[in-house]
């Protein structure tokens, strides 16, 4: 089989015309016969270049409002015939089917129409039929045909035409075929997910055309990739490339701060996906200082995030801390300049808070899919189960602690006071260990726990945690409840003069 082929004819049918002109002119210079239809045909004619209308080959006009144009044996026969098969070549001659060596397609913008909030009918009309069929046919017959399946491939094609003057080898064609099947599978995935938006069919389809090769994975000996449109959510203003671990921490920071997005100035510091500092204050610089005070040791090399514009005063405070990433809705110009002094520090401007409604992770030999935990405990969710009710200030602290607890690795206990994270026990195998870890950490940084509150991600099966908390100075507790032994913890709180509220909602994070 002859690996090298010379393009002598091309079928062009595209939605996006940007970048097409130099390709058409180059093909014309090479003497390639051009076939086209509709708006693309007009575009080529307007360039003063000869083009043959598909309708003159098929003897059929574009019908059904343009839904049927290229779906015809004389078109698909020209693409799918095999040059090495004698019978195929005889059939071409018998039915006067023109050979097609190059197919250039750019599909209707289905995803964009959905994203732009198009009507259901408008979205349906953007489901490309002829284009996707041309792509599959041309890619299948890559032994003979070059297939360009997206506007994103125009530049690659032009470079190839300039370099080889219309010749292609099997490696060229197979590479474009792989890209073509990536295009078609992604397109079909988007359509399926639109029709299955209510998840009536228990099927998982994931696809991303946005791929970034990372320096490495979690560790240097592991490969790492990020699939997704990072630029939709963030503008990177400064610093080195984000690593695999940076991205995990940025995700944790964003989901945590989403709980405080509409609150007073709030600053959080995270390390290994858990908050080591968080505070809400009247000014951002005060919030930063009190967030840092919770654990200045763990803050080293951490991820910082704010819910308000980072001003000069805050930037000056941050500048003295070694940190990997700083995230905010915006930065004052001078503040950005101050934080950019350290060349590797990553500054991210957050554009919005929209996150996927579902979460996906690999498990064993498959995938686990769940709804995002979008439930935030509110004052109206609280059920006072003790004789003593929390004060207004204590209730605010309980809800504050609950938000942090929800985004901390289980088992966890979070201790808070005056809208400041005092300490947390994270990722422990017992809730008692988590509480003891939190108390030890708070005392090591000279915090007075008297009058503080604590939040638990799950119920207390025994009264040991509330007893330990009581002896440490904790006065109020928030937990989901649901243990058959809830009364034991309630009875202890009543005897100790503590208040306890239950939410009815567990917030495990594994």
Short mmCIF file of C-alpha atoms in Angstrom, two decimals, residues 46-429:
data_model
loop_
_atom_site.label_atom_id
_atom_site.label_comp_id
_atom_site.label_asym_id
_atom_site.label_seq_id
_atom_site.Cartn_x
_atom_site.Cartn_y
_atom_site.Cartn_z
CA UNK A 46 -16.52 35.34 -2.83
CA UNK A 47 -12.77 34.72 -2.79
CA UNK A 48 -12.91 34.42 -6.55
CA UNK A 49 -12.05 30.72 -6.47
CA UNK A 50 -13.84 28.04 -8.45
CA UNK A 51 -15.90 25.62 -6.39
CA UNK A 52 -18.28 22.83 -7.40
CA UNK A 53 -21.61 22.75 -5.57
CA UNK A 54 -22.39 19.43 -3.92
CA UNK A 55 -25.87 19.62 -5.43
CA UNK A 56 -24.44 19.27 -8.93
CA UNK A 57 -22.96 15.92 -7.93
CA UNK A 58 -25.95 14.54 -6.04
CA UNK A 59 -28.64 16.02 -8.33
CA UNK A 60 -30.50 16.93 -5.15
CA UNK A 61 -30.88 20.42 -3.68
CA UNK A 62 -30.38 21.19 0.00
CA UNK A 63 -33.69 20.09 1.52
CA UNK A 64 -35.65 20.20 4.77
CA UNK A 65 -34.31 23.60 5.73
CA UNK A 66 -30.72 22.55 5.19
CA UNK A 67 -30.99 19.39 7.30
CA UNK A 68 -30.03 17.24 4.30
CA UNK A 69 -27.22 18.45 2.02
CA UNK A 70 -24.30 16.04 1.89
CA UNK A 71 -26.02 12.81 2.94
CA UNK A 72 -25.79 11.01 -0.41
CA UNK A 73 -23.96 7.93 -1.80
CA UNK A 74 -22.08 10.06 -4.33
CA UNK A 75 -20.55 12.04 -1.49
CA UNK A 76 -19.93 9.25 0.99
CA UNK A 77 -18.85 6.89 -1.76
CA UNK A 78 -16.18 9.41 -2.75
CA UNK A 79 -14.93 9.43 0.84
CA UNK A 80 -15.28 5.78 1.84
CA UNK A 81 -13.99 3.99 -1.26
CA UNK A 82 -10.72 2.12 -0.78
CA UNK A 83 -8.02 2.92 -3.32
CA UNK A 84 -6.48 -0.57 -3.05
CA UNK A 85 -9.80 -2.36 -3.66
CA UNK A 86 -10.38 -2.96 -7.38
CA UNK A 87 -14.12 -3.41 -6.93
CA UNK A 88 -14.39 -0.11 -5.10
CA UNK A 89 -12.66 1.67 -7.97
CA UNK A 90 -14.94 0.00 -10.51
CA UNK A 91 -17.96 1.20 -8.53
CA UNK A 92 -16.61 4.75 -8.55
CA UNK A 93 -16.40 4.64 -12.34
CA UNK A 94 -19.78 2.95 -12.79
CA UNK A 95 -21.73 5.51 -10.78
CA UNK A 96 -19.58 8.51 -11.69
CA UNK A 97 -18.63 9.15 -8.06
CA UNK A 98 -15.86 11.75 -7.60
CA UNK A 99 -12.92 10.80 -5.42
CA UNK A 100 -12.57 12.99 -2.29
CA UNK A 101 -9.12 13.13 -0.67
CA UNK A 102 -9.63 15.84 1.94
CA UNK A 103 -12.67 16.61 4.10
CA UNK A 104 -12.78 19.84 6.11
CA UNK A 105 -15.69 20.11 8.55
CA UNK A 106 -16.47 22.38 11.48
CA UNK A 107 -19.62 21.34 13.33
CA UNK A 108 -22.58 23.44 14.39
CA UNK A 109 -21.82 24.98 17.83
CA UNK A 110 -24.07 22.76 19.93
CA UNK A 111 -22.28 23.32 23.25
CA UNK A 112 -22.14 27.09 22.81
CA UNK A 113 -25.85 27.22 22.02
CA UNK A 114 -26.59 25.33 25.25
CA UNK A 115 -24.19 27.50 27.25
CA UNK A 116 -25.73 30.68 25.83
CA UNK A 117 -29.18 29.60 27.02
CA UNK A 118 -30.65 28.91 23.61
CA UNK A 119 -34.21 27.65 23.32
CA UNK A 120 -34.78 23.91 23.15
CA UNK A 121 -35.60 24.14 19.45
CA UNK A 122 -32.50 26.22 18.71
CA UNK A 123 -30.37 23.65 20.52
CA UNK A 124 -31.93 20.78 18.58
CA UNK A 125 -31.21 22.52 15.28
CA UNK A 126 -27.56 22.80 16.29
CA UNK A 127 -27.20 19.00 16.37
CA UNK A 128 -25.04 18.48 13.30
CA UNK A 129 -25.95 15.43 11.19
CA UNK A 130 -24.17 15.77 7.87
CA UNK A 131 -20.98 17.14 9.38
CA UNK A 132 -20.60 14.44 12.00
CA UNK A 133 -21.27 11.79 9.34
CA UNK A 134 -18.60 13.26 7.06
CA UNK A 135 -16.11 13.25 9.92
CA UNK A 136 -16.73 9.62 10.81
CA UNK A 137 -16.53 8.51 7.19
CA UNK A 138 -13.34 10.41 6.39
CA UNK A 139 -11.63 9.41 9.65
CA UNK A 140 -12.55 5.75 9.14
CA UNK A 141 -10.93 5.82 5.69
CA UNK A 142 -7.73 7.53 6.91
CA UNK A 143 -5.71 5.22 4.65
CA UNK A 144 -6.85 7.41 1.76
CA UNK A 145 -8.48 10.54 3.19
CA UNK A 146 -7.36 13.48 5.35
CA UNK A 147 -10.03 14.60 7.81
CA UNK A 148 -10.06 18.04 9.43
CA UNK A 149 -12.82 18.08 12.04
CA UNK A 150 -12.57 21.45 13.78
CA UNK A 151 -11.62 25.07 13.31
CA UNK A 152 -8.88 24.35 15.87
CA UNK A 153 -7.13 22.17 13.27
CA UNK A 154 -7.07 24.72 10.44
CA UNK A 155 -3.59 25.97 11.35
CA UNK A 156 -2.18 22.43 11.47
CA UNK A 157 -3.61 21.67 8.04
CA UNK A 158 -2.22 24.88 6.55
CA UNK A 159 1.24 24.09 7.93
CA UNK A 160 1.04 20.60 6.42
CA UNK A 161 -0.02 21.96 3.02
CA UNK A 162 2.81 24.49 3.06
CA UNK A 163 5.39 21.94 4.17
CA UNK A 164 4.47 19.03 1.88
CA UNK A 165 2.67 20.84 -0.93
CA UNK A 166 -0.45 18.68 -0.79
CA UNK A 167 1.19 15.36 0.00
CA UNK A 168 0.36 13.41 3.17
CA UNK A 169 1.64 10.18 4.64
CA UNK A 170 -0.20 7.58 6.71
CA UNK A 171 1.05 9.07 9.99
CA UNK A 172 -0.39 12.48 9.06
CA UNK A 173 -3.75 11.01 8.15
CA UNK A 174 -3.96 8.73 11.17
CA UNK A 175 -3.17 11.62 13.52
CA UNK A 176 -5.98 13.70 12.03
CA UNK A 177 -8.27 10.65 12.23
CA UNK A 178 -7.60 10.36 15.97
CA UNK A 179 -8.41 14.06 16.39
CA UNK A 180 -11.57 13.55 14.35
CA UNK A 181 -12.88 10.74 16.53
CA UNK A 182 -12.04 12.89 19.57
CA UNK A 183 -14.18 15.64 18.02
CA UNK A 184 -17.10 13.34 17.23
CA UNK A 185 -17.09 11.53 20.59
CA UNK A 186 -16.95 14.84 22.49
CA UNK A 187 -19.79 16.23 20.40
CA UNK A 188 -21.98 13.18 21.02
CA UNK A 189 -21.18 13.29 24.73
CA UNK A 190 -22.37 16.90 24.93
CA UNK A 191 -25.61 15.98 23.16
CA UNK A 192 -26.21 12.96 25.41
CA UNK A 193 -25.58 14.98 28.58
CA UNK A 194 -28.04 17.62 27.38
CA UNK A 195 -30.76 15.03 26.82
CA UNK A 196 -29.87 13.25 30.07
CA UNK A 197 -29.66 16.40 32.16
CA UNK A 198 -32.16 14.95 34.63
CA UNK A 199 -30.04 11.78 34.84
CA UNK A 200 -32.91 9.50 33.96
CA UNK A 201 -30.48 7.11 32.29
CA UNK A 202 -27.86 5.61 34.65
CA UNK A 203 -24.98 6.27 32.28
CA UNK A 204 -21.79 8.30 32.68
CA UNK A 205 -20.28 10.24 29.80
CA UNK A 206 -17.28 12.49 30.43
CA UNK A 207 -15.38 14.41 27.79
CA UNK A 208 -13.00 17.35 27.69
CA UNK A 209 -11.12 18.90 24.79
CA UNK A 210 -9.19 21.14 27.19
CA UNK A 211 -6.11 19.17 28.28
CA UNK A 212 -3.06 20.45 30.13
CA UNK A 213 0.02 18.33 30.75
CA UNK A 214 1.26 19.00 34.29
CA UNK A 215 4.86 18.84 35.44
CA UNK A 216 3.97 15.63 37.26
CA UNK A 217 1.18 14.13 39.33
CA UNK A 218 0.90 13.97 43.10
CA UNK A 219 4.57 12.92 43.20
CA UNK A 220 7.41 13.47 40.71
CA UNK A 221 7.39 9.85 39.52
CA UNK A 222 3.70 10.11 38.48
CA UNK A 223 2.39 11.61 35.25
CA UNK A 224 -0.29 14.25 35.65
CA UNK A 225 -2.91 15.96 33.48
CA UNK A 226 -5.68 18.48 34.00
CA UNK A 227 -8.74 18.20 31.78
CA UNK A 228 -11.03 21.20 31.85
CA UNK A 229 -11.33 24.88 31.00
CA UNK A 230 -9.33 26.44 33.83
CA UNK A 231 -9.50 29.82 32.08
CA UNK A 232 -13.27 29.89 32.40
CA UNK A 233 -12.94 30.14 36.17
CA UNK A 234 -9.63 31.92 36.69
CA UNK A 235 -7.20 34.39 35.16
CA UNK A 236 -3.65 33.61 36.20
CA UNK A 237 -2.06 36.99 36.77
CA UNK A 238 1.38 35.89 37.90
CA UNK A 239 3.58 32.98 38.88
CA UNK A 240 4.69 29.54 37.83
CA UNK A 241 2.50 26.85 36.31
CA UNK A 242 0.01 25.20 38.65
CA UNK A 243 0.90 21.69 39.76
CA UNK A 244 -1.38 18.69 40.34
CA UNK A 245 -1.34 19.35 44.10
CA UNK A 246 -1.88 23.09 43.57
CA UNK A 247 -5.02 22.33 41.57
CA UNK A 248 -6.40 20.06 44.29
CA UNK A 249 -5.77 22.78 46.87
CA UNK A 250 -7.30 25.48 44.66
CA UNK A 251 -10.41 23.30 44.30
CA UNK A 252 -10.63 22.86 48.07
CA UNK A 253 -10.12 26.58 48.63
CA UNK A 254 -12.79 27.55 46.15
CA UNK A 255 -15.41 25.16 47.51
CA UNK A 256 -14.71 26.27 51.07
CA UNK A 257 -14.83 30.00 50.31
CA UNK A 258 -18.06 29.54 48.34
CA UNK A 259 -19.71 29.14 51.77
CA UNK A 260 -18.61 32.71 52.62
CA UNK A 261 -18.89 34.38 49.21
CA UNK A 262 -21.61 36.82 50.30
CA UNK A 263 -20.34 37.35 53.84
CA UNK A 264 -18.26 40.13 55.39
CA UNK A 265 -14.55 40.11 54.45
CA UNK A 266 -13.31 36.55 54.94
CA UNK A 267 -9.87 35.05 54.46
CA UNK A 268 -8.89 31.38 54.46
CA UNK A 269 -5.55 29.57 54.42
CA UNK A 270 -5.48 25.93 53.33
CA UNK A 271 -2.90 23.19 53.42
CA UNK A 272 -3.38 19.75 51.87
CA UNK A 273 -7.04 20.53 51.11
CA UNK A 274 -7.93 21.47 54.71
CA UNK A 275 -8.33 24.90 56.26
CA UNK A 276 -5.60 25.73 58.77
CA UNK A 277 -6.89 29.27 59.20
CA UNK A 278 -10.10 31.17 58.47
CA UNK A 279 -11.64 34.32 59.86
CA UNK A 280 -14.38 36.84 59.04
CA UNK A 281 -13.80 40.45 60.05
CA UNK A 282 -14.76 44.05 59.22
CA UNK A 283 -11.70 44.44 56.99
CA UNK A 284 -9.82 41.94 54.86
CA UNK A 285 -6.47 42.66 56.46
CA UNK A 286 -7.94 41.85 59.89
CA UNK A 287 -9.44 38.66 58.49
CA UNK A 288 -6.04 37.66 57.09
CA UNK A 289 -4.22 38.33 60.37
CA UNK A 290 -6.68 36.25 62.38
CA UNK A 291 -6.72 33.46 59.80
CA UNK A 292 -2.92 33.29 59.96
CA UNK A 293 -2.95 33.34 63.76
CA UNK A 294 -4.81 30.02 63.90
CA UNK A 295 -1.79 28.11 62.61
CA UNK A 296 1.13 30.17 61.27
CA UNK A 297 3.25 27.01 61.01
CA UNK A 298 0.92 25.15 58.64
CA UNK A 299 0.33 28.35 56.65
CA UNK A 300 3.88 28.08 55.26
CA UNK A 301 3.54 26.99 51.63
CA UNK A 302 -0.24 27.18 51.82
CA UNK A 303 -3.05 28.32 49.53
CA UNK A 304 -4.67 31.67 50.37
CA UNK A 305 -8.15 32.76 49.29
CA UNK A 306 -10.25 35.85 49.95
CA UNK A 307 -13.87 36.67 49.20
CA UNK A 308 -13.12 40.37 48.59
CA UNK A 309 -10.62 42.43 46.59
CA UNK A 310 -7.12 42.15 48.01
CA UNK A 311 -5.98 45.65 48.93
CA UNK A 312 -2.53 47.07 49.58
CA UNK A 313 -2.68 46.63 53.36
CA UNK A 314 -3.53 42.93 53.00
CA UNK A 315 -0.93 42.39 50.29
CA UNK A 316 1.80 43.86 52.51
CA UNK A 317 0.87 41.40 55.26
CA UNK A 318 0.81 38.45 52.86
CA UNK A 319 4.16 39.41 51.35
CA UNK A 320 6.07 38.21 54.41
CA UNK A 321 4.55 34.69 54.15
CA UNK A 322 5.81 32.03 51.77
CA UNK A 323 2.69 30.79 50.03
CA UNK A 324 2.06 28.91 46.80
CA UNK A 325 -1.18 30.50 45.56
CA UNK A 326 -3.28 33.59 46.33
CA UNK A 327 -6.87 33.68 45.04
CA UNK A 328 -9.27 36.62 45.06
CA UNK A 329 -12.09 38.13 42.97
CA UNK A 330 -9.67 40.97 42.16
CA UNK A 331 -6.46 42.67 43.24
CA UNK A 332 -5.78 46.37 43.60
CA UNK A 333 -3.08 47.32 41.10
CA UNK A 334 -0.49 48.13 43.75
CA UNK A 335 -1.44 45.04 45.76
CA UNK A 336 -0.84 42.85 42.69
CA UNK A 337 2.55 44.49 42.17
CA UNK A 338 3.53 43.81 45.78
CA UNK A 339 2.51 40.15 45.60
CA UNK A 340 4.26 39.72 42.23
CA UNK A 341 7.69 40.49 43.69
CA UNK A 342 8.09 36.77 44.37
CA UNK A 343 8.29 35.38 40.84
CA UNK A 344 6.89 31.90 41.54
CA UNK A 345 3.91 32.97 43.65
CA UNK A 346 0.72 32.18 41.73
CA UNK A 347 -1.94 34.89 41.67
CA UNK A 348 -5.39 33.87 40.48
CA UNK A 349 -8.27 36.22 39.77
CA UNK A 350 -11.50 34.32 40.27
CA UNK A 351 -14.22 35.08 37.71
CA UNK A 352 -17.26 33.36 39.22
CA UNK A 353 -18.44 30.70 41.69
CA UNK A 354 -20.13 28.29 39.27
CA UNK A 355 -18.99 24.73 39.98
CA UNK A 356 -20.21 21.39 38.59
CA UNK A 357 -23.25 20.00 40.34
CA UNK A 358 -21.79 16.48 40.29
CA UNK A 359 -18.51 15.11 41.59
CA UNK A 360 -16.68 12.20 39.97
CA UNK A 361 -13.77 10.13 41.24
CA UNK A 362 -12.23 6.79 40.32
CA UNK A 363 -12.80 3.88 42.68
CA UNK A 364 -11.56 0.28 42.27
CA UNK A 365 -12.14 -0.40 38.56
CA UNK A 366 -14.88 2.16 38.01
CA UNK A 367 -16.20 5.56 38.99
CA UNK A 368 -18.11 7.03 41.89
CA UNK A 369 -20.51 9.87 41.06
CA UNK A 370 -22.42 11.96 43.56
CA UNK A 371 -24.20 15.28 43.87
CA UNK A 372 -22.03 18.04 45.29
CA UNK A 373 -22.76 18.66 48.97
CA UNK A 374 -24.58 21.93 48.39
CA UNK A 375 -26.39 21.93 51.73
CA UNK A 376 -25.22 24.69 54.04
CA UNK A 377 -26.47 24.55 57.62
CA UNK A 378 -28.61 27.61 58.36
CA UNK A 379 -30.14 29.01 61.52
CA UNK A 380 -33.56 27.64 60.60
CA UNK A 381 -32.06 24.13 60.37
CA UNK A 382 -30.93 24.13 63.99
CA UNK A 383 -32.83 22.12 66.56
CA UNK A 384 -31.92 22.98 70.14
CA UNK A 385 -31.85 19.67 72.02
CA UNK A 386 -30.49 20.87 75.38
CA UNK A 387 -32.13 22.82 78.17
CA UNK A 388 -29.85 25.72 77.42
CA UNK A 389 -30.01 27.41 74.02
CA UNK A 390 -26.96 29.01 72.40
CA UNK A 391 -26.75 32.80 72.46
CA UNK A 392 -26.98 34.79 69.24
CA UNK A 393 -23.19 35.13 69.10
CA UNK A 394 -22.72 31.42 69.82
CA UNK A 395 -25.20 30.53 67.08
CA UNK A 396 -23.21 32.61 64.59
CA UNK A 397 -20.04 30.80 65.64
CA UNK A 398 -21.74 27.41 65.40
CA UNK A 399 -22.82 28.07 61.82
CA UNK A 400 -19.36 29.47 61.03
CA UNK A 401 -17.72 26.31 62.40
CA UNK A 402 -20.19 24.08 60.58
CA UNK A 403 -19.23 25.60 57.21
CA UNK A 404 -15.55 24.84 57.83
CA UNK A 405 -16.32 21.38 59.20
CA UNK A 406 -18.21 20.50 56.02
CA UNK A 407 -15.04 21.07 53.97
CA UNK A 408 -12.58 19.34 56.31
CA UNK A 409 -11.37 15.77 55.99
CA UNK A 410 -13.35 13.30 58.15
CA UNK A 411 -13.28 12.49 60.98
CA UNK A 412 -13.10 16.09 62.05
CA UNK A 413 -13.88 18.45 64.87
CA UNK A 414 -13.68 22.20 64.27
CA UNK A 415 -13.32 24.68 67.13
CA UNK A 416 -14.25 28.33 66.52
CA UNK A 417 -14.67 31.52 68.50
CA UNK A 418 -15.73 35.00 67.40
CA UNK A 419 -15.85 33.94 63.72
CA UNK A 420 -12.30 32.68 63.80
CA UNK A 421 -11.10 29.13 63.24
CA UNK A 422 -9.25 28.29 66.44
CA UNK A 423 -8.19 24.77 65.47
CA UNK A 424 -9.41 21.60 63.81
CA UNK A 425 -8.67 17.92 64.04
CA UNK A 426 -8.55 16.56 60.51
CA UNK A 427 -8.72 13.12 58.93
CA UNK A 428 -8.61 11.15 62.17
CA UNK A 429 -9.82 7.58 62.59
#
